[in-house]
Coordinates of C-alpha atoms in Angstrom, one line a residue:
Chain A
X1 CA 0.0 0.0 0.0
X2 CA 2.9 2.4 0.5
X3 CA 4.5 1.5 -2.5
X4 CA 1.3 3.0 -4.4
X5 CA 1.6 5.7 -2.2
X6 CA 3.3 9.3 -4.3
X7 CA 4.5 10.0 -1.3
X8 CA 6.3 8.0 1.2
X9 CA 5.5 9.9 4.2
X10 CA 1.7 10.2 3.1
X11 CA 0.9 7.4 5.6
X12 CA 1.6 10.0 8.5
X13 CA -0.5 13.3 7.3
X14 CA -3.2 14.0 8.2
X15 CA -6.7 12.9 6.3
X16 CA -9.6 15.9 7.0
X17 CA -12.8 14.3 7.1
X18 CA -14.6 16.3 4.1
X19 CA -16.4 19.7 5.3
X20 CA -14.7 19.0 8.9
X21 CA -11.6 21.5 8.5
X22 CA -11.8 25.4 8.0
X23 CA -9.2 27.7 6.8
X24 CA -9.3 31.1 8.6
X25 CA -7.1 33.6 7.9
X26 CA -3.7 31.3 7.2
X27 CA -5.4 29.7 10.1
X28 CA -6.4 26.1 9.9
X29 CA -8.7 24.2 12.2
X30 CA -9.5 20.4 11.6
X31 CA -12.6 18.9 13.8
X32 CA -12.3 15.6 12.7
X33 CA -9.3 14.1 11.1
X34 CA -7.9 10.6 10.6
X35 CA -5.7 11.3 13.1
X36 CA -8.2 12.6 15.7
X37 CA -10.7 9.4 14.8
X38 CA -7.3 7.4 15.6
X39 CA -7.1 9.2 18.7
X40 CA -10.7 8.4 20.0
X41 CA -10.5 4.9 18.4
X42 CA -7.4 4.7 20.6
X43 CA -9.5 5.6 23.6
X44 CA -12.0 3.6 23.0
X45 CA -10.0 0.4 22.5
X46 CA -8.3 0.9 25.6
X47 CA -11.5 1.9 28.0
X48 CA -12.9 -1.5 26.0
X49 CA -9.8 -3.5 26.9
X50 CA -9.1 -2.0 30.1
X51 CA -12.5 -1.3 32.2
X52 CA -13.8 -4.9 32.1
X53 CA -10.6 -6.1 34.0
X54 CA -11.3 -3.1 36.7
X55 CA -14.4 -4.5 37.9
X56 CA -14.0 -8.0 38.8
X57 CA -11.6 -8.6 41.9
X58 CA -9.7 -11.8 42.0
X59 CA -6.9 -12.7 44.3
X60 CA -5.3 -14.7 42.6
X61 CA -5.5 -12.7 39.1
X62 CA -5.8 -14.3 35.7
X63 CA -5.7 -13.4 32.1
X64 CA -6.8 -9.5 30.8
X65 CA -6.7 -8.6 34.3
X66 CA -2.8 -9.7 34.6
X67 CA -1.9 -8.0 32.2
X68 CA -3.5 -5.1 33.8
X69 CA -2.1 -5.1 36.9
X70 CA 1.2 -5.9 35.4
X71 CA 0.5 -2.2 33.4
X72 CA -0.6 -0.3 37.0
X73 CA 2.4 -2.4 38.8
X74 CA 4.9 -1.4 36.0
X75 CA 3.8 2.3 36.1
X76 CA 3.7 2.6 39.4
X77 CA 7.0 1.2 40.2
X78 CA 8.7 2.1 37.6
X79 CA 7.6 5.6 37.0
X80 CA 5.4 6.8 39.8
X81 CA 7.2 5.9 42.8
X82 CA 10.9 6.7 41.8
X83 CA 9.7 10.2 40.6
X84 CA 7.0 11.3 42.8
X85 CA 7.5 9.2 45.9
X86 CA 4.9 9.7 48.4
X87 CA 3.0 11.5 46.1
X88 CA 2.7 8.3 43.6
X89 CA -0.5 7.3 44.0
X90 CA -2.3 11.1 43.5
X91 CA -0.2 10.8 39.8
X92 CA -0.7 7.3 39.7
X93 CA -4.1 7.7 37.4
X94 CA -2.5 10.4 35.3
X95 CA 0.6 8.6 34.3
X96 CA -1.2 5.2 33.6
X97 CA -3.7 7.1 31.6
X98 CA -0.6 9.0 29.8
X99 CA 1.2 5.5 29.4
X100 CA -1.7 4.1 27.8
X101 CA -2.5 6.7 25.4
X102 CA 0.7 7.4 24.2
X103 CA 1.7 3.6 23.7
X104 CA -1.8 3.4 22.1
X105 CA -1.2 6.0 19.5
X106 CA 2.1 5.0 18.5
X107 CA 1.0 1.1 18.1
X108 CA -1.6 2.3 16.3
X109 CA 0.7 3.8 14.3
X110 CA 2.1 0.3 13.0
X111 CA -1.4 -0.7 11.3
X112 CA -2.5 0.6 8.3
X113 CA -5.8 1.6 9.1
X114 CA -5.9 4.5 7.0
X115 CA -5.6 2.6 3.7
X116 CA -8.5 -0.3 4.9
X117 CA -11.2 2.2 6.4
X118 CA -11.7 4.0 2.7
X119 CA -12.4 0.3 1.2
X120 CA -14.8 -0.4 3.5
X121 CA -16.8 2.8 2.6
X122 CA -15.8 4.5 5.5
X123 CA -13.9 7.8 6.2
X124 CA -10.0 7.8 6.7
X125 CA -9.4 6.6 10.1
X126 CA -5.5 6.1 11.4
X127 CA -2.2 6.8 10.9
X128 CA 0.2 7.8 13.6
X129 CA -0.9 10.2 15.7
X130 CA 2.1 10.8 17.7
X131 CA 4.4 11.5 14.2
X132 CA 2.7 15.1 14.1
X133 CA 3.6 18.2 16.5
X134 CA 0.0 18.8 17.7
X135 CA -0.6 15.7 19.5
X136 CA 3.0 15.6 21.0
X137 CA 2.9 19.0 21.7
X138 CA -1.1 18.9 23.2
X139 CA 0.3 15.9 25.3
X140 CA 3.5 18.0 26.5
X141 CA 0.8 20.6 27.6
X142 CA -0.9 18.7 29.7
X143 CA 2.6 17.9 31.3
X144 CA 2.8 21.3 31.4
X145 CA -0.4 22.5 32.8
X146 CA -0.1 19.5 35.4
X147 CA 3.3 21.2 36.8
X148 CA 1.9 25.0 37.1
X149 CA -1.8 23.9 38.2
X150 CA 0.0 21.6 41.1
X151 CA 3.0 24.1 41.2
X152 CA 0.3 27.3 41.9
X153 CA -1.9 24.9 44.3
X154 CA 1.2 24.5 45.9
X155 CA 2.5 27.9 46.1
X156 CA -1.2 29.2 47.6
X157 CA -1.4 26.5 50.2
X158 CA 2.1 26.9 52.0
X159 CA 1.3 31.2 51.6
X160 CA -2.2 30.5 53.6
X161 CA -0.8 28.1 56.3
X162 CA 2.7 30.1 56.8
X163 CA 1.2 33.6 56.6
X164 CA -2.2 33.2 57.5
X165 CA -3.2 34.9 54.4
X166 CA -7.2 34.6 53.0
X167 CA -7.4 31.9 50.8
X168 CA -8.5 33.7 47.8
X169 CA -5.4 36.3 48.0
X170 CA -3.1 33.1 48.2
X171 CA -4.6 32.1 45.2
X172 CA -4.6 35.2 43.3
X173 CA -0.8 36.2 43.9
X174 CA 0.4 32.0 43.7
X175 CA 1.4 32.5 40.0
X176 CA 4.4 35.1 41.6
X177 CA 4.7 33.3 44.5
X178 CA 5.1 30.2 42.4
X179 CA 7.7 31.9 39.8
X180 CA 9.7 33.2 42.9
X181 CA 9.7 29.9 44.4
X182 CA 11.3 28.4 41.4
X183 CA 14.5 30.7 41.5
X184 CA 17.0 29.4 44.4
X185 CA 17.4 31.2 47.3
X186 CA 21.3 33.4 46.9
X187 CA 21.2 35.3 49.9
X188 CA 22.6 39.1 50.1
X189 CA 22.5 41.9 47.2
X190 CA 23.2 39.5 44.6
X191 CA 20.3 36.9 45.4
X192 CA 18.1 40.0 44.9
X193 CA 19.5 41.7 41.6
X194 CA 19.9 38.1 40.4
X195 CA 16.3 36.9 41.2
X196 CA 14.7 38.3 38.2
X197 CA 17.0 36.7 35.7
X198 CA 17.3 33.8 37.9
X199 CA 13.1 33.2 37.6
X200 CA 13.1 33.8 33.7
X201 CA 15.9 31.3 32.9
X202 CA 13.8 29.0 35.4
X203 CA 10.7 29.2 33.7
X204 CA 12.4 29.1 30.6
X205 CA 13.5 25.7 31.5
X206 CA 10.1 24.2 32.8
X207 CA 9.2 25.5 29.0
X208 CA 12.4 23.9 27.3
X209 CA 11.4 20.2 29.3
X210 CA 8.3 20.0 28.2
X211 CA 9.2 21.5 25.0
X212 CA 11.6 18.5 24.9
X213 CA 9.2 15.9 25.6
X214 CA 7.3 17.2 22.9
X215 CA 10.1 16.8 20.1
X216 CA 11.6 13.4 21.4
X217 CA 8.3 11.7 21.1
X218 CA 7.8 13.4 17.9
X219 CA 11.2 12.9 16.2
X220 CA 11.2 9.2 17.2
X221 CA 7.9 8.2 16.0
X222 CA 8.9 10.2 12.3
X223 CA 12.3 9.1 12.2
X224 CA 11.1 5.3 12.4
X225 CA 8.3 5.9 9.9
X226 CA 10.3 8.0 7.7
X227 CA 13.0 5.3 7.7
X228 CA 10.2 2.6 6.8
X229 CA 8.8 4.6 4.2
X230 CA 12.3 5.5 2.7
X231 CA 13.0 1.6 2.4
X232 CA 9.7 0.5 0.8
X233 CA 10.1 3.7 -1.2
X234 CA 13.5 1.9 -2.2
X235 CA 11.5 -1.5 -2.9
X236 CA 9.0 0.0 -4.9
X237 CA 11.4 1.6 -7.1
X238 CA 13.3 -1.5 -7.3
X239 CA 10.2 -3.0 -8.5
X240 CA 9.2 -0.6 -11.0
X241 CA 12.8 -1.1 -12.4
X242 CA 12.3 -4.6 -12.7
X243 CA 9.0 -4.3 -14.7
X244 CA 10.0 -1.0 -17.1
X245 CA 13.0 -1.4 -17.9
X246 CA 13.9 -5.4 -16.9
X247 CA 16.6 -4.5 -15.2
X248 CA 17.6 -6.8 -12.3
X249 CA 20.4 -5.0 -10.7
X250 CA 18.1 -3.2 -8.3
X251 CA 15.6 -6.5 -8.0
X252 CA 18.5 -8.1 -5.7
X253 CA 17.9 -5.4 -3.3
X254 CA 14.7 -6.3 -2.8
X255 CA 14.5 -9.3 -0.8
X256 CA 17.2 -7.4 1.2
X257 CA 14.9 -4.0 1.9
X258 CA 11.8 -6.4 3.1
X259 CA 14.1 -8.5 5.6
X260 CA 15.4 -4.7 7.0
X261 CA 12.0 -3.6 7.1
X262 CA 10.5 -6.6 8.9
X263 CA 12.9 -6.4 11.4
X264 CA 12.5 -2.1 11.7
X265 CA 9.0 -2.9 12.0
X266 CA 9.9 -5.2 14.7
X267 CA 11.6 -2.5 15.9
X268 CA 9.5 0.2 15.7
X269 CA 7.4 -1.7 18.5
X270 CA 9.8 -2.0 20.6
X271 CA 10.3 2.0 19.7
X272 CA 6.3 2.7 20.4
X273 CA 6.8 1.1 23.8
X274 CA 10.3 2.5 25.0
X275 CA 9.0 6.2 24.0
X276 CA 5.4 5.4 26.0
X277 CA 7.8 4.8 28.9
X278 CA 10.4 7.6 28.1
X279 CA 7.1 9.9 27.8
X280 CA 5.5 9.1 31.1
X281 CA 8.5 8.9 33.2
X282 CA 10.1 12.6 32.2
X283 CA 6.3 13.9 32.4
X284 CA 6.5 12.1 35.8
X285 CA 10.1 13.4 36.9
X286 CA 9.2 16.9 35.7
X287 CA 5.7 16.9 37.8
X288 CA 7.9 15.7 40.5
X289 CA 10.3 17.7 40.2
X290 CA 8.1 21.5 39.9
X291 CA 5.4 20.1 42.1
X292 CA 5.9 18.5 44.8
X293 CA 6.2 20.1 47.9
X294 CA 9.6 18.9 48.6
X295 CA 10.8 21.2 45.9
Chain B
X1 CA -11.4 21.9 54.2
X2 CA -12.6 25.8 53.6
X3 CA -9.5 26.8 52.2
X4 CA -8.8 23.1 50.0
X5 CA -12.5 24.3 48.3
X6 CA -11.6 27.2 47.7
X7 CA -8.6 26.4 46.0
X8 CA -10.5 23.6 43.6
X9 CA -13.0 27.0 42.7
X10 CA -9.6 29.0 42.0
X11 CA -8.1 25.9 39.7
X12 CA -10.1 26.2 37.0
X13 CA -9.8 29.6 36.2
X14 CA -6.2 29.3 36.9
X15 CA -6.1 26.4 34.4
X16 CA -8.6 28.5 31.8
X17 CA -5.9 31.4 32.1
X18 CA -2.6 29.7 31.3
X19 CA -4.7 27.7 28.4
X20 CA -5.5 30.9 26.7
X21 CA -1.6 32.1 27.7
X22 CA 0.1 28.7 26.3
X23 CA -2.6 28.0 23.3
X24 CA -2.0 32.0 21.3
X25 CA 1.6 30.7 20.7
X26 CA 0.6 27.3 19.9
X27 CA -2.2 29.0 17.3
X28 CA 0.9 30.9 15.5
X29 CA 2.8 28.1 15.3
X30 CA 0.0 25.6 14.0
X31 CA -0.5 28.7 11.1
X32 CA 2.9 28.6 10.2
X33 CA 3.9 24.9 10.1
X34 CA 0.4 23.9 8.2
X35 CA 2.0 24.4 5.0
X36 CA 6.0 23.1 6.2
X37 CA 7.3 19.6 5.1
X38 CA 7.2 18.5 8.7
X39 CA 3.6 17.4 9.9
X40 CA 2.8 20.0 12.4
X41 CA -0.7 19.1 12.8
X42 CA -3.2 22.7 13.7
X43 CA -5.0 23.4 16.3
X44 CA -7.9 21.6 16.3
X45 CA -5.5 18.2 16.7
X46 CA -4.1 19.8 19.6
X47 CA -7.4 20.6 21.2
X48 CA -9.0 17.1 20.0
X49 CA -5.9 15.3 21.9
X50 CA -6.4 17.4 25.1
X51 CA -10.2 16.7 25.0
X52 CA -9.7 13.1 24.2
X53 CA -7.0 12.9 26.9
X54 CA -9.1 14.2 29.4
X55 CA -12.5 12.2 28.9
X56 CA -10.0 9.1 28.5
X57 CA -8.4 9.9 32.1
X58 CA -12.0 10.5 33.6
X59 CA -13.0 7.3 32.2
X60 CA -10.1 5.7 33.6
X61 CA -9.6 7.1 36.6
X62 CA -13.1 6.5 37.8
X63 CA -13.6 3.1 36.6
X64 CA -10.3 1.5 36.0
X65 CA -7.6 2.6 37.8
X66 CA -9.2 3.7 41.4
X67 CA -10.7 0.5 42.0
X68 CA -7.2 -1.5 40.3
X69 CA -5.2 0.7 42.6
X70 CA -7.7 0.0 45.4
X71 CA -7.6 -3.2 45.0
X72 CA -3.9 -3.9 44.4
X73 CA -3.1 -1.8 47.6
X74 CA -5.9 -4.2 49.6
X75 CA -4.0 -7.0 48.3
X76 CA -0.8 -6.2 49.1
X77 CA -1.9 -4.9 52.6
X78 CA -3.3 -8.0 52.9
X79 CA 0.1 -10.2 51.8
X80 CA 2.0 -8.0 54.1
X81 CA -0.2 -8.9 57.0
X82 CA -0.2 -12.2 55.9
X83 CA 4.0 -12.3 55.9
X84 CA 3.4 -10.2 59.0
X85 CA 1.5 -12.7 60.8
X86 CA 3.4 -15.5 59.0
X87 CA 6.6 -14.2 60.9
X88 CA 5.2 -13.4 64.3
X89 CA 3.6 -17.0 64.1
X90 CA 7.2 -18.1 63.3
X91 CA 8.6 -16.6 65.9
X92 CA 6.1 -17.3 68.8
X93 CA 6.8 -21.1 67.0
X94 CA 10.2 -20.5 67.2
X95 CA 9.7 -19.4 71.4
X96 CA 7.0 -21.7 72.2
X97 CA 9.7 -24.6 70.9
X98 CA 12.6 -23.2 73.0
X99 CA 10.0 -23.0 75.7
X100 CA 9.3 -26.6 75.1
X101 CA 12.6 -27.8 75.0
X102 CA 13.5 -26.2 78.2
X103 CA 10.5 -28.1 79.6
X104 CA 11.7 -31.4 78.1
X105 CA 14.9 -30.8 79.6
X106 CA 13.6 -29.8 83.1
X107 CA 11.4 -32.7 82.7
X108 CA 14.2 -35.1 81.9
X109 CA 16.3 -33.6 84.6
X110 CA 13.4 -34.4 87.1
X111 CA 12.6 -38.0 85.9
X112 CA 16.1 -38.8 86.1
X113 CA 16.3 -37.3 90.0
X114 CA 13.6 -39.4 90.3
X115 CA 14.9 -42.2 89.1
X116 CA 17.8 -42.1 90.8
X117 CA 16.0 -41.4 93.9
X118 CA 14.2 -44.8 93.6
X119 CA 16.8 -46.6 92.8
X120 CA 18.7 -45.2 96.0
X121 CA 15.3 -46.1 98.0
X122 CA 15.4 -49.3 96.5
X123 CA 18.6 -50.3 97.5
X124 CA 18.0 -49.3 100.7
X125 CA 14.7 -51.4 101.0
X126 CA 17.0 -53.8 99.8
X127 CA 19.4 -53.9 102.4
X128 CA 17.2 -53.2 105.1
X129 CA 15.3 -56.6 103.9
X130 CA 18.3 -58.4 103.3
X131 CA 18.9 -57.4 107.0
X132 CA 16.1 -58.4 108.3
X133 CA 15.9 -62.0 106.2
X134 CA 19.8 -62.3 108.0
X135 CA 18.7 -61.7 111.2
X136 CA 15.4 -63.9 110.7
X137 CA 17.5 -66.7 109.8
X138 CA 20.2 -66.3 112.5
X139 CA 17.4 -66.3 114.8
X140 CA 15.6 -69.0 113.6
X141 CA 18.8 -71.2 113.1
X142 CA 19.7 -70.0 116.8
X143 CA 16.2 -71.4 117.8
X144 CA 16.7 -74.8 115.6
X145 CA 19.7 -75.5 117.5
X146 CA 18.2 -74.6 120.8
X147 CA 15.7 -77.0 120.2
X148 CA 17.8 -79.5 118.3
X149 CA 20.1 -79.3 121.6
X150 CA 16.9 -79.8 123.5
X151 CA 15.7 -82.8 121.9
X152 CA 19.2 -84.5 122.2
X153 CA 19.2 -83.8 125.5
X154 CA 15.7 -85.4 126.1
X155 CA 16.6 -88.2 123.8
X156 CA 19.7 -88.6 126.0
X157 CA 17.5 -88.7 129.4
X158 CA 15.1 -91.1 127.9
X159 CA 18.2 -93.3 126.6
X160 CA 19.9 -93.3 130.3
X161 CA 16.6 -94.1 131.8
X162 CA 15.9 -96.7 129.3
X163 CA 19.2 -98.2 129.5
X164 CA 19.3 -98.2 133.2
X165 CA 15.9 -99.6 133.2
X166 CA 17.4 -102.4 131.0
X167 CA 20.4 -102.9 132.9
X168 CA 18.3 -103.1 136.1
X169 CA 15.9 -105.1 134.5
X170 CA 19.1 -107.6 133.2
X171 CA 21.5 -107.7 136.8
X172 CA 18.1 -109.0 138.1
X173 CA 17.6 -111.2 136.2
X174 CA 21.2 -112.1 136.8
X175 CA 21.7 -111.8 140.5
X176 CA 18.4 -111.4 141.8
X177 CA 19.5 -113.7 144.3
X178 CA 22.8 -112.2 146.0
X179 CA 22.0 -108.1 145.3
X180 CA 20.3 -106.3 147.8
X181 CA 17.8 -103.5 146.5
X182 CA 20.2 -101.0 148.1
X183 CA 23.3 -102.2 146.0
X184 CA 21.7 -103.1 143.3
X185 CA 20.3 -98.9 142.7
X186 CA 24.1 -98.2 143.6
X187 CA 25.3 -100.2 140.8
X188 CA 22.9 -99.0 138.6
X189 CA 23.7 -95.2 139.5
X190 CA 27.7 -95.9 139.1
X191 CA 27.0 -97.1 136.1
X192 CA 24.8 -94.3 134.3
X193 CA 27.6 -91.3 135.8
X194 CA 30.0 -93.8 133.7
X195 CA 27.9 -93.6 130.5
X196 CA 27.1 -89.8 131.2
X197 CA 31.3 -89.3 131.9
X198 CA 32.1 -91.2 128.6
X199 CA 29.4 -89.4 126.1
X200 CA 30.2 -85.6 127.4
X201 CA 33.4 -85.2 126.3
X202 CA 31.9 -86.1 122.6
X203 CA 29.0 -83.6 123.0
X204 CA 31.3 -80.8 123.5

């Protein structure tokens, strides 16, 4: 199906469901993509998958339910605890919801719905959803809005039960308190010229992590896909030089690019998993490490 | 509690704020990228993640992972009670068998006092019996030859008064003519102190 494709990355843009996407002033606003269908049919899978295991209490688990409590274990001891410590279990939803979604998208990612759904009468649904800037960077958001919503909670709390100030004054001034608590403490003249500069470049870096997240899960899900597409690119050329022209010296290639590609498939799962984790775990450091109180 | 529901009223608008801060950038850059060789995505992908994202976790959290987490903890409270009472079981085990032994041993130490303690009043009982069963049969072989020393003696009598009956009996025969009574007892007496003489010294 790729090799029909004219373009080899075409498997990772976006579809617009037809009268679903509005141009506004260079502006451009998609309600309902491929990509967005993906997203739900992600989310719908896993609720499906996961929410029949949730109910029934064994103890002595067995089948779908191992394998979810083998996903909350893994999270939680892997990522939640060695992050956020005490504080695990208040994340512990968060991060298993993150994990799932994220490891959803990108395995989704390996099947080509995209090209089946439009057979099958139906609109485009699939593709990867995690090989465009949006979704990483909507996902890094949340990070991000998890770490100043926790950070300025934070903030207003230890300003009402150290200064005994109204509640609703804590809360309006916790965005400066919050800023000011991220700069460290340099006592004297210097701590104080310092403290602006020191607060910008502080904020700048909450920004540049999650900023980070954003690209790494990005870049990794393209680069495997682009590398994919740039092999069966190679195959299909191969192939078209075979039947055109009947020349064989690119046909011995072949059998060559499908054997690499099988095992880059292989490991693009392994890929889709590792980035899950890697995604979870810095959202989970960073939370820990801008939220808690220990900070 | 006042002041923790106050804050959840403040985090919304505190979270609508720094969405309309963080999402004007994000607009410029979804304008600019639309067009670009890398897939940028727009806007509405970003909101439709965060949306999904969020009715996923609600989902989730409710109805999956509270009562998983829930549960998990119950169970592993419950294992670490279990290995809890598992050890302190152990070790009461553990005292209740020293305790034991120490009875065993005490008990071994007073069955063998008390054996040996029989064994010395047996012995005793022994030798007191063994004692008395000597001192019966002295007695009773003292008495024996009392008796048998007796009954010689009054064999002895009857003999002499036998004998001297039949040696009366025979010198009268023999000289009942020329003895007078007189002589005749004389002779007779002479006689038996001769017999008597003549069997002491074998007696003793």
């Amino acid at each position: 199906m790729l090799l029909a494709a004219e373009n080899p990355l075409e498997h990772l843009s976006d579809k617009p469901w037809p009268g679903l996407q509005w141009h506004w002033q260079g502006l451009t606003v998609t309600a309902m993509s491929s990509l967005i269908a993906a997203m739900i049919l992600v989310a719908i899978i896993a609720a499906t998958l996961i929410l029949p295991f949730a109910r029934r209490y064994q103890r002595v688990p067995r089948g779908g339910r191992n394998v979810v409590e083998v996903l909350v274990v893994g999270v939680r001891d892997l990522i939640a605890k060695p992050a956020l410590h005490e504080q695990a279990y208040v994340f512990l939803p968060l991060l298993c919801t993150m994990f799932v979604f994220v490891l959803g998208m990108n395995l989704l990612g390996m099947i080509p719905l995209g090209r089946i759904t439009p057979l099958l009468g139906l609109p485009p649904i699939g593709g990867t959803p995690t090989g465009i800037l949006a979704v990483t960077g909507a996902m890094a958001f949340i990070t991000f809005m998890t770490i100043v919503v926790l950070g300025l909670h934070h903030a207003a709390r230890l300003c009402h039960e150290h200064h005994r100030v109204p509640m609703a004054l804590c809360a309006a001034i916790s965005p400066l308190l919050w800023l000011k608590s991220l700069a460290p403490t340099i006592p004297g003249l210097t701590g104080k010229i310092l403290l602006l500069p020191m607060i910008a470049l502080e904020f700048v870096g909450v920004l540049a992590k999650c900023g980070a997240l954003m690209i790494r899960l990005f870049a990794n899900m393209l680069a495997g896909h682009t590398l994919l597409a740039v092999l069966l690119m190679l195959l299909g050329q191969a192939l078209v030089s075979l039947m055109q022209h009947q020349s064989y010296s690119l046909a011995y290639v072949g059998p060559g690019i499908i054997i690499f590609s099988v095992a880059l498939n292989l490991l693009e799962l392994l890929v889709a998993v590792i980035q899950a984790y890697i995604f979870t775990f810095l959202s989970a450091m960073f939370i820990g490490l801008y939220a808690a109180p220990s900070h | 509690m006042p002041a923790a529901l106050e804050m959840r009223k403040a985090v919304p608008c505190l979270v609508a704020a720094l969405a309309a801060i963080a999402v004007a950038p994000c607009a410029a850059w979804a304008a600019e990228g639309a067009g670009g060789g890398i897939p940028v995505g727009d806007l509405g992908q970003a909101v439709a993640t965060i949306v999904i994202f969020l009715l996923l976790l609600a989902v989730l959290g409710k109805w999956a992972w509270k009562p998983i987490v829930a549960q998990l903890q119950r169970r592993e409270e419950g294992i670490a009670q279990t290995i809890q009472h598992a050890q302190e079981r152990e070790k009461q085990a553990l005292e209740l068998l020293a305790q034991y032994k120490k009875q065993l041993e005490a008990a071994e130490a007073q069955a063998a006092e008390l054996l040996s303690q029989a064994r010395r009043r047996a012995a005793g009982e022994q030798e007191k019996l063994l004692g008395q069963a000597r001192q019966e049969s002295r007695r009773l072989v003292q008495s024996a030859t009392v008796e048998i020393e007796q009954a010689k003696i009054d064999a002895l009598r009857e003999l002499y008064d036998r004998t001297a009956q039949l040696a009366v009996d025979v010198a009268a025969k023999a000289l009942r003519q020329t003895l007078r009574p007189e002589d005749h007892r004389r002779l007779v007496e002479e006689s038996l102190r001769e017999i008597a003489q003549e069997a002491s010294p074998k007696n003793d």
